[in-house]
XYZ file of C-alpha atoms in Angstrom:
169
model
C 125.722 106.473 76.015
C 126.169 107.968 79.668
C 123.002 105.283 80.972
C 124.984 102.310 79.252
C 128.000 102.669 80.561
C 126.811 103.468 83.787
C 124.831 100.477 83.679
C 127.339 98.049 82.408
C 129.824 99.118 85.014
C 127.715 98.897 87.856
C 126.244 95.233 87.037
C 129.293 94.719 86.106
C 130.888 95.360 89.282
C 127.573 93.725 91.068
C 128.669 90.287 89.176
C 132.205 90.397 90.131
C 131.147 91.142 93.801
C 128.834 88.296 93.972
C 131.603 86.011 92.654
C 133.782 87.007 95.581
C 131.427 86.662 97.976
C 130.534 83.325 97.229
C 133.992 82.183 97.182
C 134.733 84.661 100.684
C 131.566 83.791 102.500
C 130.733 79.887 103.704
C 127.489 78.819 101.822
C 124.768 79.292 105.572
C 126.500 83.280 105.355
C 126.120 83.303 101.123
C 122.798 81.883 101.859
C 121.332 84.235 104.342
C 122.864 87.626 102.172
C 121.397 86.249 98.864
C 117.771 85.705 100.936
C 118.081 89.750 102.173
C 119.334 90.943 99.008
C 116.085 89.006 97.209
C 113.772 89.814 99.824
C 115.333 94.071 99.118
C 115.098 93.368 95.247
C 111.850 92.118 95.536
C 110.392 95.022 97.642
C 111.946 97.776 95.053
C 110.744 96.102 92.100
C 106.728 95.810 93.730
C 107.296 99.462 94.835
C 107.972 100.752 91.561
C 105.384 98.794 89.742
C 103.828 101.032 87.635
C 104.901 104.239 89.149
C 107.145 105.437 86.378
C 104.118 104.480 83.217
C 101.502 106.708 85.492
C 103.641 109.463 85.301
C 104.746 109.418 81.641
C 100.764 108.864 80.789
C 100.039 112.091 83.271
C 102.195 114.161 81.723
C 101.101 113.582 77.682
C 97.700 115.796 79.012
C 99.574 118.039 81.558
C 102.582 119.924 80.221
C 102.538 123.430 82.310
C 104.670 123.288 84.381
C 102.665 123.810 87.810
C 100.830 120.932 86.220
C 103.727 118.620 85.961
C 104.627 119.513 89.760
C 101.207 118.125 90.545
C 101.579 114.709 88.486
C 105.181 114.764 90.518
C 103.271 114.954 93.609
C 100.253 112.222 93.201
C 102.995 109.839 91.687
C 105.147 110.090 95.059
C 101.723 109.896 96.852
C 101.042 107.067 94.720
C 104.428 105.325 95.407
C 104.586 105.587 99.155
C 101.051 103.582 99.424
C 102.393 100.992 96.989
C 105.446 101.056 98.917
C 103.781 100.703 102.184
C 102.333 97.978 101.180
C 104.533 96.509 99.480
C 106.808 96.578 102.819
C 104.076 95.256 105.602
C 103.553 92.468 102.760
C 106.640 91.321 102.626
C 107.855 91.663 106.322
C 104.816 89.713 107.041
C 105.565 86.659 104.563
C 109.556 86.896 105.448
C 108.675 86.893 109.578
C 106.505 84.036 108.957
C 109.255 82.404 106.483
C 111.876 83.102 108.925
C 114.364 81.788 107.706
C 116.745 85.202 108.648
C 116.551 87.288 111.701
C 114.115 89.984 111.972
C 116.619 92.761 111.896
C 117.574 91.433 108.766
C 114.028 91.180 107.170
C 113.923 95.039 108.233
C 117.202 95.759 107.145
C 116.322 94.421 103.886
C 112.844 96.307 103.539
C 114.118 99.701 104.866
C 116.451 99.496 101.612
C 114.266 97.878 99.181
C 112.391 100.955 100.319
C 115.157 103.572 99.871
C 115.955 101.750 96.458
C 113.007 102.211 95.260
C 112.740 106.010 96.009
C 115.864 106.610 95.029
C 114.832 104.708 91.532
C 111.920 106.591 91.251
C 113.490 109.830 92.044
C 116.665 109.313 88.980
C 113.659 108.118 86.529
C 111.136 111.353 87.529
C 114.274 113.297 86.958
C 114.995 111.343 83.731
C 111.587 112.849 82.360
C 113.000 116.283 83.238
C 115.586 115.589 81.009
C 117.674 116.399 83.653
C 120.366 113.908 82.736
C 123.018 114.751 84.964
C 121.176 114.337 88.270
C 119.588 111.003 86.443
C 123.108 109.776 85.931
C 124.729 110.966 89.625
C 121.301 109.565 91.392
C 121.171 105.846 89.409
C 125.022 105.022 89.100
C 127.669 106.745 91.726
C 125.547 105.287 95.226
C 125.187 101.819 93.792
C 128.353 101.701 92.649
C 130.321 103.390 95.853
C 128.050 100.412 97.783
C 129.249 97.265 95.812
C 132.534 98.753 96.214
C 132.420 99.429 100.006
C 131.085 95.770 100.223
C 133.791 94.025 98.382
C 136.016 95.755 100.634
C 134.041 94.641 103.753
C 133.941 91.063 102.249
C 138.000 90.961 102.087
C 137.814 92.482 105.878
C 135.694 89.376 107.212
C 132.467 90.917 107.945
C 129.162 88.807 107.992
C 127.022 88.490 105.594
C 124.589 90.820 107.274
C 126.841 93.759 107.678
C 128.074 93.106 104.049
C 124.475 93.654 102.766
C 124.222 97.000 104.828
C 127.486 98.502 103.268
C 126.186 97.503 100.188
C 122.582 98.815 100.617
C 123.654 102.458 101.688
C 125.254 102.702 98.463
């Protein structure tokens, strides 16, 4: 019940904030924020791929405990190539692209990055059945971002500085 409603209120929230900013922002600002917020969703979701299915198949023939640390520890290796990657790929296709600035594009992969880790990290701890870190970790950063952002949206800011508040969330 806890993952729904944390869910539901943060896409929730994510909905009404992109609803404001497209009425706040003019349409080249609403334009370059939806490119860095793709270009971050994009480099979480490639990141991830896979990450969380290696672990859960690890840990069917490894259930010691020192064993399950180890499966922990090859699946973060495991995550920061694919993350790598996943990064140089798509600062590479975004720089050649260019349609934003390059402090954007690495704005935007530095958090797709830091999304994705922090994804990872709530969904390792999920299979710890540790449910309250899970539910701290996935919901209360994303949400204390979208709401920092809608605030920065009423203030004026760019587009760019909008994205930032909303990424360190």
């Amino acid at each position: 019940m806890g993952y729904a409603m944390g869910a539901a209120v943060q896409k929730g929230l994510g909905f009404l904030l992109f609803l404001t900013l497209a009425n706040l922002l003019p349409a080249s600002e609403y334009a370059m924020f939806g490119l860095m917020y793709a270009l971050q969703a994009g480099i979480a979701t490639f990141a991830m791929a896979g990450i969380v299915e290696t672990a859960v198949g690890a840990m069917k023939s490894n259930k010691e405990s020192n064993q399950r640390l180890a499966v922990f520890r090859q699946v973060k290796f495991l995550f920061i190539v694919i993350a790598s990657a996943t990064i140089v790929a798509g600062g590479v296709i975004f720089t050649v692209i260019g349609q934003i600035s390059p402090s954007a594009v690495l704005l935007a992969l530095l958090f797709g990055g830091i999304s994705a880790l922090v994804t990872i990290q709530a969904q390792l701890s999920r299979l710890e059945e540790d449910h309250t870190t899970t539910l701290i970790t996935s919901n209360i950063p994303p949400i204390c971002g979208i709401v920092a952002a809608a605030i920065a949206a009423f203030l004026d800011f760019q587009a760019q500085s909008i994205f930032l508040i909303m990424s360190t969330g």
